[in-house]
Amino acid sequence: MNILILGSGGREHAFAKKIKESTLCKNLFVAPGNAGTAKIATNIEIGFNEFEKIAELCLKNKINLVLVGPEEPLVNGIRDFFEAQPNLKHINIIGPDKAGARLEGSKEFSKNFMHKYGIPTAVSASFTKSTFLEGLAYLEASNMPIVLKADGLAAGKGVIIAQNITDAKLALEEMLLKSKFGKASDKVVIEAFLKGVELSVFVLTDGTNYKILPEAKDYKRIGENDTGLNTGGMGAISPVTFATNKYMALVEKRVILPTMEGLKKEGIKFVGFIFIGLMNCEGEPYVIEYNVRMGDPETEVVLPRIESDLVSLLVATAKGNLNEVELTINPMNAVTTVVVAEGYPEEYKKGDIITGLEAVENCVVYHSGTKLNKNNIVTNGGRVFAITGLSNSLEGAIAKSQKGAKEITFEGKYYRKDIGLDILRSV
Ligand code: AMP
Ligand code: GLY
């Protein structure tokens, strides 16, 4: 069959690699893709929000399945767009419809959903411009630190953790009255700060049946020892030691089952990936957020651990018979280190020539922000590569990933040297 992946990051390169391994995939397209996907698939210069052009591309190339990488097209209703047109209806989309995508597209919706279906999460309330004063009073009555979240999509930047009441009030004012995150912060969710260790849990569902994919731990901060600004993710590991079978059974009971049940009760047929961001608070899982797609860089450690044919899993997801397909997971340790451009997550340069790729061995190089420029591969984003090491030991996987990250060169290259070390020290 012919498959189209939408997106251009390391996540999409990882999907492309895994899909290419399947004998079920005939032709693979990525829109817009990067220099890595260009090597194994056909890149098409179309943005992932250009639905009309995507539809045209699908018809022209007889695409049977579209895997949506990022959240934006889902929140904008790409599934609804395809389902509404008779000539596109037969194309299977992996990703929820607009209603399902609200789990990520609106923090208020997702918090109300969690509260309604008894899913453990931090206490919260939401405010708008017209209830700004009530928001200030709510802050006054809350313990610090406190978390303020823009309701809508804000490219991963819409969360502020305020350490004291002055900063909290200022943040609320900037978000609600000064449109700090544009329209996304017209509404703000204020929620209690949860102390613990984060865990990313991934569920693939056909709307009824589901499979729990390997869990991962993401390293979100730019600096070592989790310091500095929040990023899209600077590295990830899988498996995660504290996510024991017992813990994951608790997550399934307290979080996954009520989420599936809640979706059904809301009349949402969710077809795709649910990424549950959890805070592990002394053995108790609390949901921080839902995402309606896979994580990046988590995908770069999750997919290498899946032994089953990914295309079979995706087809079963689309057809509603995921219960009939086996999911086999490799117990190996996977560690990915993200190599970024100087300045990321703030302003950074693009177009720097990358060298040293051929020297990288014993690990998987996932391209993220790269592009082909004449005969060179050049930087084209803040996160440039995700380098995944696989080994029977966590230590071995860290070493492979770090060695690979070291060998790649471009001006201003930066990567964290402590990915996985916290977990290694804790065991
Ligand atoms: P989000 O965009 O919801 O993933 O939030 C970004 C990051 O902020 C999360 O990955 C956490 O590190 C942090 N965060 C969000 N909500 C909370 C919370 N209630 N307590 C503590 N940290 C949080
Ligand atoms: N790595 C976090 C995310 O993909 O949202």
mmCIF file of N, CA and C and ligand atoms in Angstrom, residues 11 104 218 220 232-233 275 289 291 293-298 383, ligand 2:
data_model
loop_
_atom_site.group_PDB
_atom_site.id
_atom_site.type_symbol
_atom_site.label_atom_id
_atom_site.label_comp_id
_atom_site.label_asym_id
_atom_site.label_seq_id
_atom_site.Cartn_x
_atom_site.Cartn_y
_atom_site.Cartn_z
ATOM 1 N N ARG A 11 10.550 12.550 14.828
ATOM 2 C CA ARG A 11 9.420 11.609 14.974
ATOM 3 C C ARG A 11 9.012 11.055 13.610
ATOM 4 N N GLU A 104 -5.902 17.618 23.266
ATOM 5 C CA GLU A 104 -4.654 18.377 23.250
ATOM 6 C C GLU A 104 -4.893 19.846 22.907
ATOM 7 N N ASP A 218 11.130 11.754 28.922
ATOM 8 C CA ASP A 218 11.612 12.844 28.072
ATOM 9 C C ASP A 218 12.443 13.794 28.940
ATOM 10 N N LYS A 220 13.136 17.493 29.116
ATOM 11 C CA LYS A 220 12.550 18.670 28.472
ATOM 12 C C LYS A 220 13.389 19.936 28.541
ATOM 13 N N GLY A 232 11.247 21.339 23.237
ATOM 14 C CA GLY A 232 10.398 20.253 22.742
ATOM 15 C C GLY A 232 10.845 18.899 23.284
ATOM 16 N N GLY A 233 12.065 18.833 23.759
ATOM 17 C CA GLY A 233 12.624 17.581 24.281
ATOM 18 C C GLY A 233 14.060 17.439 23.819
ATOM 19 N N PHE A 275 -1.048 10.185 23.769
ATOM 20 C CA PHE A 275 0.211 10.331 24.515
ATOM 21 C C PHE A 275 -0.192 10.973 25.836
ATOM 22 N N GLU A 289 -1.041 16.128 31.067
ATOM 23 C CA GLU A 289 -1.630 16.528 29.783
ATOM 24 C C GLU A 289 -1.864 15.319 28.906
ATOM 25 N N ASN A 291 -1.732 14.354 24.763
ATOM 26 C CA ASN A 291 -1.423 14.784 23.401
ATOM 27 C C ASN A 291 -2.073 13.762 22.485
ATOM 28 N N ARG A 293 -1.054 12.544 19.584
ATOM 29 C CA ARG A 293 -0.039 12.136 18.608
ATOM 30 C C ARG A 293 1.104 11.507 19.388
ATOM 31 N N MET A 294 2.109 11.030 18.699
ATOM 32 C CA MET A 294 3.282 10.523 19.399
ATOM 33 C C MET A 294 4.175 11.701 19.826
ATOM 34 N N GLY A 295 5.074 11.448 20.751
ATOM 35 C CA GLY A 295 5.978 12.498 21.230
ATOM 36 C C GLY A 295 7.249 12.537 20.403
ATOM 37 N N ASP A 296 7.889 13.681 20.435
ATOM 38 C CA ASP A 296 9.189 13.824 19.784
ATOM 39 C C ASP A 296 10.106 14.463 20.824
ATOM 40 N N PRO A 297 11.133 13.824 21.324
ATOM 41 C CA PRO A 297 11.867 12.671 20.783
ATOM 42 C C PRO A 297 11.458 11.290 21.298
ATOM 43 N N GLU A 298 10.334 11.158 21.993
ATOM 44 C CA GLU A 298 10.001 9.835 22.536
ATOM 45 C C GLU A 298 9.865 8.767 21.445
ATOM 46 N N ARG A 383 15.970 21.726 16.674
ATOM 47 C CA ARG A 383 16.411 20.360 16.963
ATOM 48 C C ARG A 383 16.856 19.771 15.628
HETATM 49 N N1 GLY B 2 8.444 15.518 23.808
HETATM 50 C C1 GLY B 2 7.210 16.061 24.160
HETATM 51 C C2 GLY B 2 6.241 16.194 23.075
HETATM 52 O O1 GLY B 2 6.381 15.638 22.015
HETATM 53 O O2 GLY B 2 5.251 16.883 23.297
#
